[in-house]
Tab-separated table of C-alpha atoms in Angstrom:
chain	number	residue	atom	x	y	z
A	1	UNK	CA	16.256	14.152	30.309
A	2	UNK	CA	15.511	10.822	28.623
A	3	UNK	CA	14.057	12.596	25.577
A	4	UNK	CA	17.057	14.942	25.321
A	5	UNK	CA	19.567	12.128	25.736
A	6	UNK	CA	18.177	10.363	22.676
A	7	UNK	CA	20.029	12.908	20.550
A	8	UNK	CA	23.327	11.587	21.899
A	9	UNK	CA	22.402	8.008	20.973
A	10	UNK	CA	24.078	7.675	17.564
A	11	UNK	CA	22.482	4.330	16.687
A	12	UNK	CA	18.966	5.527	17.445
A	13	UNK	CA	19.509	8.831	15.632
A	14	UNK	CA	20.629	7.036	12.466
A	15	UNK	CA	17.744	4.570	12.750
A	16	UNK	CA	15.246	7.395	13.274
A	17	UNK	CA	16.548	9.417	10.321
A	18	UNK	CA	16.606	6.621	7.751
A	19	UNK	CA	13.228	5.270	8.859
A	20	UNK	CA	11.747	8.750	8.461
A	21	UNK	CA	12.896	8.789	4.826
A	22	UNK	CA	11.714	5.222	4.323
A	23	UNK	CA	8.254	6.097	5.637
A	24	UNK	CA	8.024	8.959	3.136
A	25	UNK	CA	8.665	6.335	0.457
A	26	UNK	CA	5.947	4.108	1.893
A	27	UNK	CA	3.587	7.062	1.788
A	28	UNK	CA	4.417	7.485	-1.902
A	29	UNK	CA	3.468	3.868	-2.486
A	30	UNK	CA	0.214	4.315	-0.588
A	31	UNK	CA	-1.006	6.667	-3.328
A	32	UNK	CA	1.062	5.547	-6.325
A	33	UNK	CA	0.203	1.835	-6.456
A	34	UNK	CA	-3.618	2.280	-6.347
A	35	UNK	CA	-3.342	5.037	-8.969
A	36	UNK	CA	-1.169	2.779	-11.126
A	37	UNK	CA	-3.835	0.066	-11.002
A	38	UNK	CA	-6.580	2.606	-11.655
A	39	UNK	CA	-4.716	4.086	-14.640
A	40	UNK	CA	-4.142	0.631	-16.111
A	41	UNK	CA	-7.477	-1.105	-15.421
A	42	UNK	CA	-9.924	1.596	-14.302
A	43	UNK	CA	-11.259	-0.908	-11.760
A	44	UNK	CA	-11.614	-0.379	-8.009
A	45	UNK	CA	-12.172	-4.133	-7.696
A	46	UNK	CA	-8.661	-4.716	-9.083
A	47	UNK	CA	-7.339	-2.294	-6.475
A	48	UNK	CA	-9.079	-4.221	-3.744
A	49	UNK	CA	-7.901	-7.585	-5.069
A	50	UNK	CA	-4.300	-6.370	-5.103
A	51	UNK	CA	-4.691	-5.199	-1.501
A	52	UNK	CA	-6.169	-8.595	-0.630
A	53	UNK	CA	-3.220	-10.450	-2.163
A	54	UNK	CA	-0.775	-8.352	-0.169
A	55	UNK	CA	-2.834	-8.843	2.980
A	56	UNK	CA	-2.891	-12.618	2.558
A	57	UNK	CA	0.887	-12.687	2.114
A	58	UNK	CA	1.274	-10.618	5.288
A	59	UNK	CA	-0.881	-13.048	7.225
A	60	UNK	CA	1.172	-16.051	6.180
A	61	UNK	CA	4.345	-14.226	7.166
A	62	UNK	CA	2.863	-13.373	10.546
A	63	UNK	CA	2.726	-17.069	11.429
A	64	UNK	CA	6.530	-17.246	11.627
A	65	UNK	CA	7.680	-13.611	11.565
A	66	UNK	CA	7.508	-13.122	15.329
A	67	UNK	CA	9.626	-16.194	15.991
A	68	UNK	CA	12.213	-14.960	13.491
A	69	UNK	CA	12.335	-11.529	15.138
A	70	UNK	CA	12.789	-13.085	18.579
A	71	UNK	CA	15.238	-15.750	17.435
A	72	UNK	CA	17.545	-14.251	14.772
A	73	UNK	CA	19.684	-11.124	14.451
A	74	UNK	CA	17.194	-8.271	14.194
A	75	UNK	CA	19.445	-5.830	12.344
A	76	UNK	CA	20.166	-8.384	9.626
A	77	UNK	CA	16.462	-9.141	9.280
A	78	UNK	CA	15.715	-5.437	8.839
A	79	UNK	CA	18.448	-5.117	6.212
A	80	UNK	CA	17.230	-8.216	4.365
A	81	UNK	CA	13.715	-6.779	4.208
A	82	UNK	CA	14.933	-3.430	2.879
A	83	UNK	CA	17.132	-5.075	0.220
A	84	UNK	CA	14.264	-7.271	-0.953
A	85	UNK	CA	11.808	-4.366	-1.197
A	86	UNK	CA	14.382	-2.217	-3.029
A	87	UNK	CA	14.636	-4.875	-5.728
A	88	UNK	CA	10.927	-5.694	-5.882
A	89	UNK	CA	9.639	-2.129	-6.156
A	90	UNK	CA	12.480	-1.239	-8.508
A	91	UNK	CA	11.266	-3.858	-10.979
A	92	UNK	CA	7.949	-2.056	-11.526
A	93	UNK	CA	9.172	1.182	-13.211
A	94	UNK	CA	11.835	-0.759	-15.164
A	95	UNK	CA	9.320	-3.224	-16.608
A	96	UNK	CA	6.663	-0.543	-17.174
A	97	UNK	CA	9.184	1.470	-19.189
A	98	UNK	CA	10.570	-1.486	-21.139
A	99	UNK	CA	7.413	-3.516	-21.792
A	100	UNK	CA	4.451	-1.294	-20.989
A	101	UNK	CA	1.817	-1.891	-18.271
A	102	UNK	CA	2.003	-5.361	-16.716
A	103	UNK	CA	-0.797	-5.797	-14.189
A	104	UNK	CA	0.272	-9.361	-13.342
A	105	UNK	CA	3.626	-7.957	-12.220
A	106	UNK	CA	1.918	-5.789	-9.613
A	107	UNK	CA	0.321	-8.851	-8.036
A	108	UNK	CA	3.648	-10.702	-7.939
A	109	UNK	CA	5.586	-7.725	-6.562
A	110	UNK	CA	3.006	-6.661	-3.989
A	111	UNK	CA	2.543	-10.219	-2.739
A	112	UNK	CA	6.274	-10.734	-2.223
A	113	UNK	CA	6.834	-7.211	-0.895
A	114	UNK	CA	4.092	-7.768	1.692
A	115	UNK	CA	6.065	-10.708	3.079
A	116	UNK	CA	9.095	-8.538	3.736
A	117	UNK	CA	6.953	-5.607	4.874
A	118	UNK	CA	5.305	-7.709	7.581
A	119	UNK	CA	8.630	-9.154	8.730
A	120	UNK	CA	10.141	-5.650	8.808
A	121	UNK	CA	7.263	-4.199	10.841
A	122	UNK	CA	7.400	-6.971	13.435
A	123	UNK	CA	11.173	-6.640	13.782
A	124	UNK	CA	10.905	-2.828	13.828
A	125	UNK	CA	8.634	-2.967	16.899
A	126	UNK	CA	11.050	-5.244	18.750
A	127	UNK	CA	14.220	-3.406	17.657
A	128	UNK	CA	13.433	-0.128	19.423
A	129	UNK	CA	14.079	-1.719	22.819
A	130	UNK	CA	17.462	-2.861	21.506
A	131	UNK	CA	18.472	0.681	20.528
A	132	UNK	CA	17.663	2.702	23.656
A	133	UNK	CA	17.616	2.276	27.419
A	134	UNK	CA	14.428	1.061	29.073
A	135	UNK	CA	13.492	4.488	30.438
A	136	UNK	CA	13.843	5.968	26.931
A	137	UNK	CA	11.436	3.622	25.131
A	138	UNK	CA	8.383	5.876	25.479
A	139	UNK	CA	10.307	8.918	24.197
A	140	UNK	CA	11.783	6.889	21.339
A	141	UNK	CA	8.395	5.519	20.299
A	142	UNK	CA	6.903	8.994	20.484
A	143	UNK	CA	9.564	10.421	18.177
A	144	UNK	CA	9.210	7.559	15.695
A	145	UNK	CA	5.413	7.785	15.648
A	146	UNK	CA	5.460	11.552	15.200
A	147	UNK	CA	7.974	11.299	12.364
A	148	UNK	CA	5.953	8.579	10.659
A	149	UNK	CA	2.862	10.742	10.890
A	150	UNK	CA	4.684	13.698	9.341
A	151	UNK	CA	5.878	11.392	6.541
A	152	UNK	CA	2.276	10.528	5.765
A	153	UNK	CA	1.463	14.208	5.494
A	154	UNK	CA	4.247	15.104	3.064
A	155	UNK	CA	4.388	11.755	1.256
A	156	UNK	CA	0.874	11.575	-0.247
A	157	UNK	CA	0.936	15.230	-1.300
A	158	UNK	CA	4.310	14.801	-3.018
A	159	UNK	CA	3.205	11.487	-4.499
A	160	UNK	CA	0.122	13.089	-5.996
A	161	UNK	CA	2.288	15.829	-7.504
A	162	UNK	CA	4.823	13.338	-8.911
A	163	UNK	CA	2.035	11.119	-10.279
A	164	UNK	CA	0.421	14.099	-11.959
A	165	UNK	CA	3.685	15.292	-13.547
A	166	UNK	CA	5.583	12.073	-14.305
A	167	UNK	CA	3.139	9.237	-13.757
A	168	UNK	CA	2.683	6.721	-10.905
A	169	UNK	CA	5.739	4.653	-11.901
A	170	UNK	CA	8.018	7.568	-10.966
A	171	UNK	CA	6.508	7.627	-7.475
A	172	UNK	CA	7.043	3.855	-7.159
A	173	UNK	CA	10.704	4.367	-8.131
A	174	UNK	CA	11.081	6.926	-5.335
A	175	UNK	CA	9.637	4.388	-2.913
A	176	UNK	CA	12.211	1.810	-4.059
A	177	UNK	CA	15.030	4.314	-3.538
A	178	UNK	CA	13.850	4.983	0.017
A	179	UNK	CA	14.461	1.339	0.913
A	180	UNK	CA	18.005	1.699	-0.388
A	181	UNK	CA	18.563	4.650	1.962
A	182	UNK	CA	17.182	2.650	4.881
A	183	UNK	CA	19.410	-0.317	4.018
A	184	UNK	CA	22.490	1.906	3.952
A	185	UNK	CA	21.650	3.481	7.291
A	186	UNK	CA	20.999	0.146	9.021
A	187	UNK	CA	24.489	-0.996	8.021
A	188	UNK	CA	25.917	1.642	10.395
A	189	UNK	CA	23.957	0.826	13.549
A	190	UNK	CA	24.142	-1.896	16.181
A	191	UNK	CA	21.314	-3.420	18.179
A	192	UNK	CA	21.637	-4.899	21.634
A	193	UNK	CA	19.364	-7.421	23.303
A	194	UNK	CA	17.579	-6.126	26.415
A	195	UNK	CA	16.226	-9.455	27.676
A	196	UNK	CA	17.414	-13.017	27.131
A	197	UNK	CA	15.185	-15.490	25.367
A	198	UNK	CA	13.845	-18.271	27.544
A	199	UNK	CA	15.736	-21.532	27.465
A	200	UNK	CA	14.510	-24.273	25.171
A	201	UNK	CA	14.251	-27.768	26.683
A	202	UNK	CA	17.231	-29.983	25.939
A	203	UNK	CA	17.024	-32.302	22.988
A	204	UNK	CA	15.108	-29.891	20.727
A	205	UNK	CA	16.423	-27.947	17.760
A	206	UNK	CA	16.170	-24.349	18.925
A	207	UNK	CA	15.403	-22.595	15.622
A	208	UNK	CA	12.975	-25.252	14.413
A	209	UNK	CA	11.240	-25.357	17.779
A	210	UNK	CA	10.834	-21.562	17.888
A	211	UNK	CA	9.391	-21.441	14.378
A	212	UNK	CA	6.986	-24.293	15.069
A	213	UNK	CA	5.666	-22.965	18.380
A	214	UNK	CA	6.187	-19.205	17.973
A	215	UNK	CA	2.704	-18.322	16.759
A	216	UNK	CA	1.081	-20.626	19.304
A	217	UNK	CA	3.087	-19.025	22.131
A	218	UNK	CA	2.055	-15.505	21.096
A	219	UNK	CA	-1.605	-16.481	20.621
A	220	UNK	CA	-1.695	-18.197	24.016
A	221	UNK	CA	-0.397	-15.028	25.695
A	222	UNK	CA	-3.123	-12.971	23.996
A	223	UNK	CA	-5.820	-15.430	25.055
A	224	UNK	CA	-4.825	-15.341	28.732
A	225	UNK	CA	-5.230	-11.553	28.878
A	226	UNK	CA	-8.950	-10.559	28.894
A	227	UNK	CA	-8.339	-7.123	27.395
A	228	UNK	CA	-5.923	-8.331	24.692
A	229	UNK	CA	-8.299	-11.179	23.887
A	230	UNK	CA	-11.217	-8.759	23.465
A	231	UNK	CA	-9.129	-6.371	21.359
A	232	UNK	CA	-7.955	-9.191	19.096
A	233	UNK	CA	-11.491	-10.449	18.477
A	234	UNK	CA	-13.048	-7.028	17.852
A	235	UNK	CA	-10.178	-5.801	15.696
A	236	UNK	CA	-10.656	-8.885	13.530
A	237	UNK	CA	-14.043	-7.394	12.648
A	238	UNK	CA	-12.870	-3.813	12.099
A	239	UNK	CA	-9.781	-4.811	10.113
A	240	UNK	CA	-12.004	-6.893	7.832
A	241	UNK	CA	-13.543	-3.592	6.763
A	242	UNK	CA	-10.666	-1.131	7.156
A	243	UNK	CA	-7.903	-2.756	5.084
A	244	UNK	CA	-9.522	-1.650	1.819
A	245	UNK	CA	-10.541	1.817	3.013
A	246	UNK	CA	-7.592	3.627	1.435
A	247	UNK	CA	-8.533	2.152	-1.952
A	248	UNK	CA	-12.129	3.276	-1.386
A	249	UNK	CA	-11.033	6.780	-0.404
A	250	UNK	CA	-8.896	7.153	-3.524
A	251	UNK	CA	-11.549	5.695	-5.839
A	252	UNK	CA	-14.297	7.860	-4.311
A	253	UNK	CA	-12.214	11.003	-4.716
A	254	UNK	CA	-11.049	10.132	-8.223
A	255	UNK	CA	-14.279	8.792	-9.744
A	256	UNK	CA	-17.100	9.577	-7.319
A	257	UNK	CA	-16.086	13.214	-6.894
A	258	UNK	CA	-14.153	13.606	-10.178
A	259	UNK	CA	-10.867	14.899	-8.710
A	260	UNK	CA	-7.395	14.719	-10.269
A	261	UNK	CA	-4.280	12.987	-8.881
A	262	UNK	CA	-2.956	16.093	-7.160
A	263	UNK	CA	-6.209	16.605	-5.258
A	264	UNK	CA	-6.180	12.943	-4.269
A	265	UNK	CA	-2.657	13.412	-2.937
A	266	UNK	CA	-3.608	16.514	-0.952
A	267	UNK	CA	-6.623	14.842	0.642
A	268	UNK	CA	-4.601	11.755	1.557
A	269	UNK	CA	-1.993	14.093	3.020
A	270	UNK	CA	-4.753	15.475	5.228
A	271	UNK	CA	-5.298	11.920	6.403
A	272	UNK	CA	-1.641	11.979	7.413
A	273	UNK	CA	-2.298	15.163	9.381
A	274	UNK	CA	-5.000	13.282	11.270
A	275	UNK	CA	-2.496	10.573	12.133
A	276	UNK	CA	0.070	13.167	13.187
A	277	UNK	CA	-2.378	14.981	15.462
A	278	UNK	CA	-3.381	11.676	17.028
A	279	UNK	CA	0.276	10.727	17.604
A	280	UNK	CA	0.898	14.045	19.349
A	281	UNK	CA	-2.281	13.885	21.444
A	282	UNK	CA	-2.420	10.203	22.422
A	283	UNK	CA	-0.261	10.390	25.551
A	284	UNK	CA	-2.199	13.339	26.975
A	285	UNK	CA	-5.600	11.929	26.004
A	286	UNK	CA	-4.831	8.565	27.539
A	287	UNK	CA	-3.679	10.193	30.779
A	288	UNK	CA	-6.815	12.330	30.925
A	289	UNK	CA	-9.444	9.889	29.637
A	290	UNK	CA	-7.885	6.491	30.208
A	291	UNK	CA	-7.579	3.662	27.719
A	292	UNK	CA	-11.268	2.785	27.536
A	293	UNK	CA	-12.619	6.205	26.629
A	294	UNK	CA	-9.847	6.750	24.073
A	295	UNK	CA	-10.453	3.435	22.294
A	296	UNK	CA	-14.260	3.561	22.413
A	297	UNK	CA	-14.301	7.207	21.357
A	298	UNK	CA	-11.966	6.472	18.459
A	299	UNK	CA	-14.175	3.686	17.107
A	300	UNK	CA	-17.286	5.867	17.419
A	301	UNK	CA	-15.523	8.716	15.596
A	302	UNK	CA	-14.525	6.364	12.763
A	303	UNK	CA	-18.126	5.168	12.480
A	304	UNK	CA	-19.548	8.677	12.154
A	305	UNK	CA	-16.812	9.779	9.742
A	306	UNK	CA	-17.386	6.880	7.358
A	307	UNK	CA	-21.142	7.476	7.430
A	308	UNK	CA	-20.746	11.152	6.483
A	309	UNK	CA	-18.150	10.370	3.807
A	310	UNK	CA	-20.473	7.972	2.017
A	311	UNK	CA	-23.235	10.567	1.843
A	312	UNK	CA	-21.296	13.679	0.810
A	313	UNK	CA	-20.608	14.975	-2.672
A	314	UNK	CA	-18.349	17.814	-1.542
A	315	UNK	CA	-14.583	17.501	-1.508
A	316	UNK	CA	-13.999	19.665	1.622
A	317	UNK	CA	-16.442	17.541	3.628
A	318	UNK	CA	-14.835	14.357	2.314
A	319	UNK	CA	-11.400	15.678	3.293
A	320	UNK	CA	-12.529	16.466	6.850
A	321	UNK	CA	-14.148	13.064	7.303
A	322	UNK	CA	-11.018	11.290	6.040
A	323	UNK	CA	-8.986	13.401	8.483
A	324	UNK	CA	-11.255	12.389	11.373
A	325	UNK	CA	-11.238	8.738	10.344
A	326	UNK	CA	-7.427	8.731	10.273
A	327	UNK	CA	-7.290	10.477	13.637
A	328	UNK	CA	-9.585	7.889	15.199
A	329	UNK	CA	-7.774	4.891	13.725
A	330	UNK	CA	-4.373	6.259	14.796
A	331	UNK	CA	-5.504	7.053	18.341
A	332	UNK	CA	-6.974	3.576	18.773
A	333	UNK	CA	-3.933	1.941	17.180
A	334	UNK	CA	-1.323	3.763	19.277
A	335	UNK	CA	-3.240	3.053	22.487
A	336	UNK	CA	-3.531	-0.599	21.544
A	337	UNK	CA	0.156	-0.970	20.632
A	338	UNK	CA	1.269	0.755	23.831
A	339	UNK	CA	-0.936	-1.500	25.934
A	340	UNK	CA	0.509	-4.589	24.272
A	341	UNK	CA	4.071	-3.360	24.858
A	342	UNK	CA	3.304	-2.596	28.508
A	343	UNK	CA	2.116	-6.099	29.370
A	344	UNK	CA	4.344	-8.259	27.138
A	345	UNK	CA	7.856	-9.394	28.179
A	346	UNK	CA	10.572	-8.279	25.759
A	347	UNK	CA	11.614	-11.794	24.771
A	348	UNK	CA	7.996	-12.562	23.740
A	349	UNK	CA	7.194	-9.246	22.056
A	350	UNK	CA	7.920	-10.419	18.516
A	351	UNK	CA	5.736	-13.507	18.824
A	352	UNK	CA	2.899	-11.699	20.560
A	353	UNK	CA	3.015	-8.872	17.997
A	354	UNK	CA	2.944	-11.227	15.017
A	355	UNK	CA	0.170	-13.348	16.547
A	356	UNK	CA	-1.899	-10.235	17.277
A	357	UNK	CA	-1.489	-8.835	13.764
A	358	UNK	CA	-2.022	-12.205	12.094
A	359	UNK	CA	-5.179	-13.086	13.991
A	360	UNK	CA	-6.961	-9.766	13.729
A	361	UNK	CA	-5.907	-9.445	10.083
A	362	UNK	CA	-6.979	-12.970	9.158
A	363	UNK	CA	-10.160	-11.884	7.353
A	364	UNK	CA	-8.841	-8.533	6.104
A	365	UNK	CA	-7.848	-9.633	2.556
A	366	UNK	CA	-11.333	-11.014	1.949
A	367	UNK	CA	-12.856	-7.847	3.387
A	368	UNK	CA	-10.743	-5.579	1.171
A	369	UNK	CA	-11.768	-7.491	-1.942
A	370	UNK	CA	-15.446	-7.563	-0.966
A	371	UNK	CA	-15.657	-3.893	0.020
A	372	UNK	CA	-14.017	-2.611	-3.158
A	373	UNK	CA	-16.206	-4.844	-5.356
A	374	UNK	CA	-19.315	-3.477	-3.659
A	375	UNK	CA	-18.130	0.129	-4.004
A	376	UNK	CA	-17.342	-0.444	-7.683
A	377	UNK	CA	-20.830	-1.826	-8.354
A	378	UNK	CA	-23.019	0.162	-5.952
A	379	UNK	CA	-21.072	3.344	-5.327
A	380	UNK	CA	-19.662	4.433	-1.991
A	381	UNK	CA	-22.773	5.380	-0.031
A	382	UNK	CA	-24.337	1.970	0.655
A	383	UNK	CA	-21.145	0.051	1.485
A	384	UNK	CA	-19.776	2.847	3.680
A	385	UNK	CA	-23.070	3.042	5.564
A	386	UNK	CA	-22.727	-0.671	6.274
A	387	UNK	CA	-19.150	-0.146	7.485
A	388	UNK	CA	-20.363	2.635	9.795
A	389	UNK	CA	-23.015	0.385	11.342
A	390	UNK	CA	-20.483	-2.387	12.006
A	391	UNK	CA	-18.013	0.044	13.581
A	392	UNK	CA	-20.698	1.340	15.928
A	393	UNK	CA	-21.696	-2.220	16.842
A	394	UNK	CA	-18.056	-3.001	17.678
A	395	UNK	CA	-17.988	0.072	19.928
A	396	UNK	CA	-21.109	-1.101	21.766
A	397	UNK	CA	-19.746	-4.616	22.297
A	398	UNK	CA	-16.342	-3.286	23.429
A	399	UNK	CA	-18.103	-1.236	26.132
A	400	UNK	CA	-19.113	-4.545	27.744
A	401	UNK	CA	-15.539	-5.893	27.899
A	402	UNK	CA	-12.351	-4.929	29.836
A	403	UNK	CA	-11.554	-2.542	26.959
A	404	UNK	CA	-13.788	-0.018	28.723
A	405	UNK	CA	-11.476	0.152	31.756
A	406	UNK	CA	-9.395	3.247	32.408
A	407	UNK	CA	-6.257	1.184	33.177
A	408	UNK	CA	-6.703	-2.305	31.686
A	409	UNK	CA	-2.930	-2.858	31.777
A	410	UNK	CA	-3.120	-3.285	35.557
A	411	UNK	CA	-5.345	-6.332	35.222
A	412	UNK	CA	-3.727	-7.559	31.992
A	413	UNK	CA	-0.282	-7.679	33.587
A	414	UNK	CA	-1.592	-9.951	36.280
A	415	UNK	CA	-3.653	-12.311	34.124
A	416	UNK	CA	-1.415	-12.842	31.099
A	417	UNK	CA	1.499	-14.622	32.700
A	418	UNK	CA	3.596	-15.842	29.788
A	419	UNK	CA	4.413	-19.430	28.950
A	420	UNK	CA	7.347	-19.259	26.576
A	421	UNK	CA	7.243	-22.995	25.831
A	422	UNK	CA	4.300	-25.405	25.678
A	423	UNK	CA	4.452	-27.939	28.527
A	424	UNK	CA	5.574	-31.490	28.006
A	425	UNK	CA	4.997	-34.511	30.238
A	426	UNK	CA	8.260	-33.852	32.080
A	427	UNK	CA	8.004	-30.089	32.427
A	428	UNK	CA	4.288	-29.469	32.797
A	429	UNK	CA	4.715	-28.388	36.408
A	430	UNK	CA	7.149	-25.580	35.568
A	431	UNK	CA	5.846	-22.097	34.685
A	432	UNK	CA	7.344	-19.510	32.408
A	433	UNK	CA	8.657	-17.328	35.211
A	434	UNK	CA	11.106	-20.117	35.957
A	435	UNK	CA	12.028	-20.352	32.271
A	436	UNK	CA	12.573	-16.609	32.068
A	437	UNK	CA	14.871	-16.591	35.117
A	438	UNK	CA	17.010	-19.254	33.481
């Protein structure tokens, strides 16, 4: 009944529709921007460096993005992010047409766009609870995740076709237009708060205080939960290696296996199929296997897939391994996000989300740059073998932590009691449950 009633929720239906189109645009960019760099420079290292710049900008935004999402009007933040990305991505095809290739422009645009992308993603996670009733959140998340997965099936394939026929700048222009559609749709919806923010002690400037302590509050919540703490630490290792994997996939297909843009698009679309299958299967797999087996199995699958990919010279085998890698990463990611949502109070969700993403992505820009440089100099086999070994080591370590539990949320909910404000000399004896009730 909850799933069916979502169709009568006008605000959610508009949000779902425009975000579906926006995600197709993002999928275009996933293929188009690396191909644009590759066409202009021929260097996988440049692709990795561009990814690193965007990753670093995302990390800096994560320090304050959660506090903004929890403090300010979420709909306006979403609209601001869409407007900014519309302008930024729109500059690329205009300048490429008027002045020719400008690699420096890509670094400027992608760095700034990453700021608004990170802020949008944090706010997006928190906004769903403001669109639907509490008992509809699971159904709403399921529909959004499934739609996003479908977008990453159609998007890369269409992007490869557009790049092959009209060039990568045309695909970037389509991505820019998708943000315009999202901006227009957001103007017609309304969000409602589902939980009040905790009171700030008298005498402090509310906005400034939230921005200053927001990251610390989210990080403290993660640290107090054994399973979230373990996930944050181990994902810092895996994200160090995985941020640049899309660049490696595209480079390996294009240069290592000698395929054209359309084939690259089709294979990356198959990666989207892997994500879609994982989105559809996660709820059932988690009920049957529990959190621990799903997460550990996903990491092991990613390890084996990367190992086989580095050693194959056949496109069908490469396509299957990329599919399996995407399936594993999506299954682990959806399980992890759901666990975090289950144990985090609504008024802290933005800060906890941004702290989680910022911490475990802290080394990712360096990893993306390093991995792509190694692949460019040594080829894919050696570096991907190293990635496989690290992934398997992470799986082994995780099996010794609360991650292995079937229902870690039952212990996490009891151990991660939130403190929404750091204690002062006068209020050190008061806990956050009291703050929340206020």
